[in-house]
Short mmCIF file of C-alpha atoms in Angstrom, two decimals:
data_model
loop_
_atom_site.label_atom_id
_atom_site.label_comp_id
_atom_site.label_asym_id
_atom_site.label_seq_id
_atom_site.Cartn_x
_atom_site.Cartn_y
_atom_site.Cartn_z
CA SER A 294 55.66 31.83 -15.69
CA GLU A 295 58.12 29.04 -14.82
CA ILE A 296 58.50 28.12 -18.54
CA PHE A 297 59.17 31.76 -19.37
CA ASP A 298 61.74 32.04 -16.61
CA GLN A 299 63.51 28.88 -17.86
CA ILE A 300 63.68 30.17 -21.39
CA ASP A 301 64.91 33.51 -20.18
CA PHE A 302 67.65 31.77 -18.11
CA VAL A 303 68.79 29.73 -21.15
CA ILE A 304 69.01 32.83 -23.32
CA LEU A 305 70.94 34.56 -20.57
CA ILE A 306 73.50 31.71 -20.45
CA ILE A 307 73.92 31.94 -24.21
CA PHE A 308 74.51 35.62 -24.00
CA THR A 309 76.91 35.17 -21.08
CA LEU A 310 78.89 32.58 -23.09
CA GLU A 311 79.07 35.06 -26.01
CA ALA A 312 80.40 37.77 -23.71
CA PHE A 313 82.95 35.37 -22.28
CA LEU A 314 84.18 34.36 -25.80
CA ASN A 315 84.41 38.06 -26.70
CA VAL A 316 86.60 38.67 -23.64
CA CYS A 317 88.80 35.71 -24.53
CA ALA A 318 89.11 36.81 -28.13
CA TYR A 319 89.65 40.57 -27.72
CA ARG A 320 90.92 40.61 -24.11
CA HIS A 321 91.21 44.22 -22.82
CA LYS A 322 90.32 45.56 -26.30
CA VAL A 323 86.78 44.25 -25.86
CA PHE A 324 85.85 47.55 -24.15
CA ASN A 325 87.15 49.65 -27.02
CA ASP A 326 83.89 48.92 -28.89
CA SER A 327 80.88 50.73 -27.44
CA TRP A 328 78.43 47.98 -28.50
CA ARG A 329 80.42 45.19 -26.87
CA THR A 330 80.66 47.32 -23.66
CA PHE A 331 76.91 47.83 -23.74
CA ASP A 332 76.34 44.14 -24.18
CA PHE A 333 78.73 43.24 -21.35
CA ILE A 334 77.03 45.73 -18.90
CA THR A 335 73.55 44.58 -19.89
CA ILE A 336 74.39 40.89 -19.42
CA LEU A 337 76.06 41.64 -16.04
CA PHE A 338 72.92 43.49 -14.78
CA SER A 339 70.73 40.62 -16.09
CA TRP A 340 72.06 38.17 -13.43
CA ASP A 341 70.23 38.06 -10.09
CA PHE A 342 72.94 38.43 -7.47
CA SER A 343 70.37 39.01 -4.73
CA ASP A 344 66.61 38.87 -4.39
CA GLY A 345 66.66 42.45 -3.20
CA LEU A 346 68.06 43.81 -6.50
CA THR A 347 64.65 44.18 -8.08
CA LEU A 348 65.71 47.39 -9.81
CA LEU A 349 68.65 45.71 -11.52
CA ARG A 350 66.44 42.86 -12.64
CA SER A 351 64.23 45.33 -14.53
CA PHE A 352 67.25 46.26 -16.63
CA ARG A 353 67.16 42.88 -18.31
CA ILE A 354 64.74 44.29 -20.91
CA LEU A 355 67.67 46.36 -22.21
CA ARG A 356 68.94 43.22 -23.89
CA ALA A 357 66.43 44.03 -26.65
CA PHE A 358 68.65 46.93 -27.59
CA ARG A 359 71.43 44.51 -28.54
CA LEU A 360 69.61 44.15 -31.83
CA PHE A 361 70.96 47.57 -32.84
CA GLY A 362 74.46 46.21 -32.62
CA ARG A 363 73.71 42.96 -34.49
CA ILE A 364 71.46 44.20 -37.34
CA LYS A 365 73.40 46.30 -39.83
CA ALA A 366 70.34 48.29 -41.04
CA LEU A 367 69.29 49.22 -37.52
CA LYS A 368 72.88 50.13 -36.64
CA ARG A 369 73.04 52.51 -39.59
CA ILE A 370 69.73 54.19 -38.82
CA LEU A 371 70.74 54.60 -35.15
CA GLY A 372 74.07 56.11 -36.28
CA ALA A 373 72.18 58.55 -38.52
CA ILE A 374 69.95 59.61 -35.62
CA MET A 375 72.93 60.01 -33.30
CA SER A 376 74.66 62.21 -35.92
CA THR A 377 71.85 64.74 -35.52
CA GLY A 378 72.99 65.55 -31.98
CA PRO A 379 74.07 69.16 -32.57
CA GLN A 380 70.94 70.02 -34.55
CA MET A 381 68.71 68.37 -31.94
CA MET A 382 70.53 70.25 -29.17
CA SER A 383 69.88 73.55 -30.98
CA ILE A 384 66.21 72.76 -31.40
CA GLY A 385 66.01 71.76 -27.72
CA ILE A 386 67.57 75.10 -26.68
CA VAL A 387 65.02 77.00 -28.80
CA LEU A 388 62.21 74.96 -27.28
CA LEU A 389 63.40 75.68 -23.73
CA VAL A 390 63.44 79.41 -24.45
CA ILE A 391 59.92 79.21 -25.84
CA PHE A 392 58.84 77.29 -22.76
CA TYR A 393 60.37 79.88 -20.45
CA VAL A 394 58.88 82.88 -22.30
CA PHE A 395 55.40 81.45 -22.35
CA ALA A 396 55.64 80.09 -18.76
CA VAL A 397 56.43 83.60 -17.47
CA MET A 398 53.73 85.16 -19.61
CA PHE A 399 51.00 82.70 -18.74
CA THR A 400 51.77 82.80 -15.04
CA GLN A 401 51.43 86.52 -15.09
CA LEU A 402 48.28 86.52 -17.24
CA PHE A 403 46.34 83.51 -15.88
CA GLY A 404 47.77 83.06 -12.40
CA SER A 405 44.62 84.33 -10.76
CA CYS A 406 42.31 81.87 -12.57
CA TYR A 407 42.66 79.14 -9.97
CA ASP A 408 41.72 81.49 -7.09
CA ASP A 409 38.80 82.85 -9.09
CA GLY A 410 37.37 79.34 -9.59
CA CYS A 411 37.97 78.96 -13.38
CA TYR A 412 38.86 75.32 -12.94
CA ALA A 413 36.45 74.52 -10.13
CA SER A 414 33.69 71.96 -10.32
CA GLU A 415 30.08 73.03 -10.77
CA ASP A 416 29.21 72.37 -7.12
CA TRP A 417 32.12 74.48 -5.79
CA ILE A 418 30.88 76.78 -3.04
CA THR A 419 32.92 79.24 -0.88
CA ASP A 420 32.14 81.25 2.20
CA GLU A 421 32.57 84.95 2.61
CA PHE A 422 36.26 84.55 3.35
CA GLY A 423 36.88 82.55 0.11
CA GLU A 424 37.28 79.21 1.93
CA THR A 425 35.81 76.17 0.05
CA ILE A 426 32.64 74.84 1.66
CA SER A 427 31.89 72.08 -0.86
CA GLY A 428 33.02 70.91 -4.25
CA ASP A 429 36.45 70.82 -5.78
CA LYS A 430 38.48 73.89 -6.74
CA GLY A 431 40.06 72.04 -9.62
CA ILE A 432 43.62 71.89 -10.87
CA ASN A 433 45.85 74.90 -10.54
CA TYR A 434 47.26 75.13 -14.11
CA PHE A 435 48.98 78.50 -14.04
CA GLY A 436 49.27 79.45 -10.39
CA ARG A 437 53.03 78.87 -10.10
CA MET A 438 55.94 78.76 -12.51
CA ASP A 439 56.42 74.98 -12.14
CA TYR A 440 52.63 74.40 -12.52
CA THR A 441 52.71 76.51 -15.69
CA LEU A 442 55.67 74.58 -17.15
CA PHE A 443 53.91 71.30 -16.65
CA THR A 444 50.71 72.72 -18.16
CA LEU A 445 52.79 73.93 -21.18
CA PHE A 446 54.07 70.40 -21.58
CA MET A 447 50.47 69.11 -21.57
CA LEU A 448 49.55 71.67 -24.17
CA MET A 449 52.50 70.76 -26.36
CA THR A 450 51.47 67.11 -26.30
CA LEU A 451 47.85 68.15 -26.91
CA ASP A 452 46.74 66.52 -23.66
CA ASP A 453 43.32 67.95 -22.67
CA TRP A 454 44.20 71.26 -24.34
CA SER A 455 40.66 72.17 -25.41
CA ASN A 456 39.37 71.73 -21.84
CA ILE A 457 42.16 73.99 -20.45
CA ILE A 458 41.29 76.70 -23.03
CA ARG A 459 37.55 76.55 -22.25
CA GLN A 460 38.06 76.74 -18.52
CA THR A 461 40.54 79.62 -18.77
CA GLN A 462 38.16 81.46 -21.04
CA THR A 463 35.58 81.69 -18.29
CA GLU A 464 37.81 84.41 -16.78
CA PHE A 465 39.70 85.57 -19.76
CA VAL A 466 37.85 85.38 -23.04
CA TRP A 467 40.92 86.17 -25.15
CA ALA A 468 42.99 83.37 -23.55
CA VAL A 469 42.41 81.15 -26.59
CA TRP A 470 44.77 83.24 -28.76
CA PRO A 471 48.09 83.05 -26.72
CA ILE A 472 47.43 79.41 -25.83
CA LEU A 473 46.77 78.43 -29.44
CA ALA A 474 49.93 80.40 -30.45
CA PHE A 475 51.97 78.32 -28.08
CA ILE A 476 50.45 75.08 -29.32
CA LEU A 477 51.11 75.95 -32.93
CA ILE A 478 54.73 76.90 -32.23
CA SER A 479 55.62 74.02 -29.94
CA SER A 480 53.51 71.20 -31.37
CA PHE A 481 53.69 71.83 -35.15
CA VAL A 482 56.66 74.12 -35.91
CA MET A 483 59.17 72.50 -33.54
CA LEU A 484 57.89 69.03 -34.29
CA ASN A 485 58.32 69.61 -38.02
CA LEU A 486 61.85 70.93 -37.34
CA VAL A 487 62.72 67.65 -35.58
CA ILE A 488 61.18 65.58 -38.41
CA ALA A 489 63.12 67.67 -40.97
CA VAL A 490 66.42 67.07 -39.21
CA LEU A 491 65.76 63.28 -38.99
CA CYS A 492 64.74 63.16 -42.66
CA GLU A 493 67.93 65.04 -43.66
CA ALA A 494 70.03 62.56 -41.61
CA LEU A 495 68.30 59.59 -43.25
CA SER A 496 68.68 61.15 -46.71
CA ALA A 497 72.35 61.73 -46.09
CA LEU A 498 72.61 58.09 -45.00
CA GLN A 499 70.93 56.92 -48.17
CA ASP A 500 73.22 59.12 -50.34
CA GLU A 501 76.24 57.64 -48.57
CA GLU A 502 75.00 54.12 -49.18
CA GLU A 503 74.43 54.91 -52.83
CA GLU A 504 77.93 56.40 -53.05
CA LEU A 505 79.37 53.23 -51.47
CA SER A 506 77.33 51.03 -53.86
CA GLY A 507 78.68 53.16 -56.74
CA GLU A 508 82.25 52.58 -55.50
CA ASP A 509 81.48 48.87 -55.27
CA ARG A 510 80.27 48.90 -58.82
CA GLY A 511 83.45 50.68 -59.85
CA GLN A 512 85.58 48.10 -58.07
CA ALA A 513 83.57 45.32 -59.77
CA GLN A 514 84.18 46.84 -63.19
CA LYS A 515 87.83 47.30 -62.38
CA HIS A 516 87.97 43.58 -61.29
CA ASP A 517 86.34 42.53 -64.54
CA MET A 518 88.89 44.59 -66.56
CA TYR A 519 91.73 42.94 -64.74
CA VAL A 520 90.25 39.46 -65.30
CA THR A 521 89.68 40.13 -68.99
CA ALA A 522 93.27 41.31 -69.34
CA TYR A 523 94.47 38.31 -67.39
CA LYS A 524 92.51 35.99 -69.69
CA ASN A 525 94.11 37.60 -72.74
CA ASN A 526 97.65 37.18 -71.38
CA PHE A 527 97.50 33.75 -69.71
CA HIS A 528 96.21 30.61 -71.26
CA ASP A 529 95.99 28.76 -67.95
CA PHE A 530 93.63 31.27 -66.43
CA GLU A 531 91.42 28.65 -64.92
CA THR A 532 94.21 27.39 -62.72
CA LYS A 533 95.51 30.89 -61.79
CA SER A 534 92.32 32.84 -61.19
CA THR A 535 92.00 32.28 -57.45
CA PHE A 536 93.12 35.66 -56.11
CA SER A 537 92.02 37.31 -52.93
CA THR A 538 92.43 40.85 -54.26
CA ASP A 539 92.58 42.78 -57.49
CA ASP A 540 96.09 43.85 -56.59
CA GLU A 541 97.31 40.25 -57.02
CA LEU A 542 95.78 40.21 -60.49
CA LEU A 543 97.43 43.53 -61.34
CA ASN A 544 100.78 42.41 -60.00
CA ASP A 545 100.61 39.23 -62.10
CA LEU A 546 99.76 41.32 -65.16
CA VAL A 547 102.66 43.70 -64.54
CA LEU A 548 104.97 40.70 -64.03
CA LYS A 549 103.71 39.22 -67.27
CA ASN A 550 104.42 42.46 -69.13
CA ASP A 551 107.88 42.63 -67.70
CA ILE A 552 108.61 39.09 -68.71
CA ASP A 553 107.36 39.74 -72.25
CA ARG A 554 109.57 42.83 -72.53
CA LEU A 555 112.64 40.95 -71.25
CA THR A 556 111.91 38.15 -73.68
CA ALA A 557 111.75 40.62 -76.57
CA GLU A 558 115.11 42.14 -75.49
CA VAL A 559 116.74 38.76 -75.24
CA ALA A 560 115.42 37.84 -78.72
CA ARG A 561 116.85 41.13 -80.08
CA LEU A 562 120.22 40.48 -78.46
CA ASN A 563 120.23 37.01 -79.94
CA GLN A 564 119.74 38.52 -83.39
CA VAL A 565 122.59 40.96 -82.82
CA VAL A 566 124.88 38.11 -81.68
CA GLN A 567 123.92 35.98 -84.62
CA ALA A 568 124.67 38.90 -87.01
CA LEU A 569 128.09 39.43 -85.33
CA VAL A 570 128.88 35.75 -85.69
CA GLU A 571 127.98 35.76 -89.37
CA LEU A 572 130.02 38.92 -89.92
CA GLN A 573 133.06 37.30 -88.19
CA ALA A 574 132.67 34.23 -90.35
CA ASN A 575 132.56 36.30 -93.52
CA CYS A 576 135.67 38.23 -92.49
CA ALA A 577 137.52 35.01 -91.79
CA GLN A 578 136.47 33.61 -95.18
CA ASN A 579 137.61 36.69 -97.04
CA LYS A 580 140.97 36.63 -95.26
CA ASN A 581 141.60 33.00 -96.17
CA SER A 582 140.75 33.75 -99.81
#
């Protein structure tokens, strides 16, 4: 335990130094990034300012979530999941409506099961006034609205669902059909909707990454084209090929073309001047003769 605490303290110091360097580097802009803000708050809660702050000490485990801000793949997946917020909210509203409808219905239909001893133990005995003499009356699954909502959550998670159905069937034989209908709707249909939304988000993320990789390939082909053109126009390419962007290569090529065009114009002007000089010399010779 002491070794673990020492290792934990060393790691906390490293994280604290990292947060301090971030503040020194970005100053007030450090809180413009949500991941840096999360890191700062998590590290702040990780320090034990008092022995009584046991609750704050438990938040130190949140440092594991810092991996989402450090690993690019996890960050992209988390971003894809967060992008499904509107769809998840719609599914959640539909699920709440389903819960409310079935809660009202089951409370009305099966509310008397608890008083009738549907969920009681085998040794449950009552007197003539209905008071329990011995045994256990069991769990009140559908006696009140809040009880029913909790029971519906148990059924959705398939927690002891078969036992609830069998016990309810002792009073209502047909109870299996509405309960199974709720289980199918909440556990399978709604769960598949959530999975479909998540799969769609991850598929969109993959398509975006493929599109970005296609753009990168296009940029690479464009760069190769510029380099080839540069090689064809400059003999000293090996000494001039250290460029940070393709724009520098393109600017150099445009400048080279402009220089070549000006050189051709100057050569043409030289030919015109030479022809004029020769014409003047011939005129002077003819005049003397």
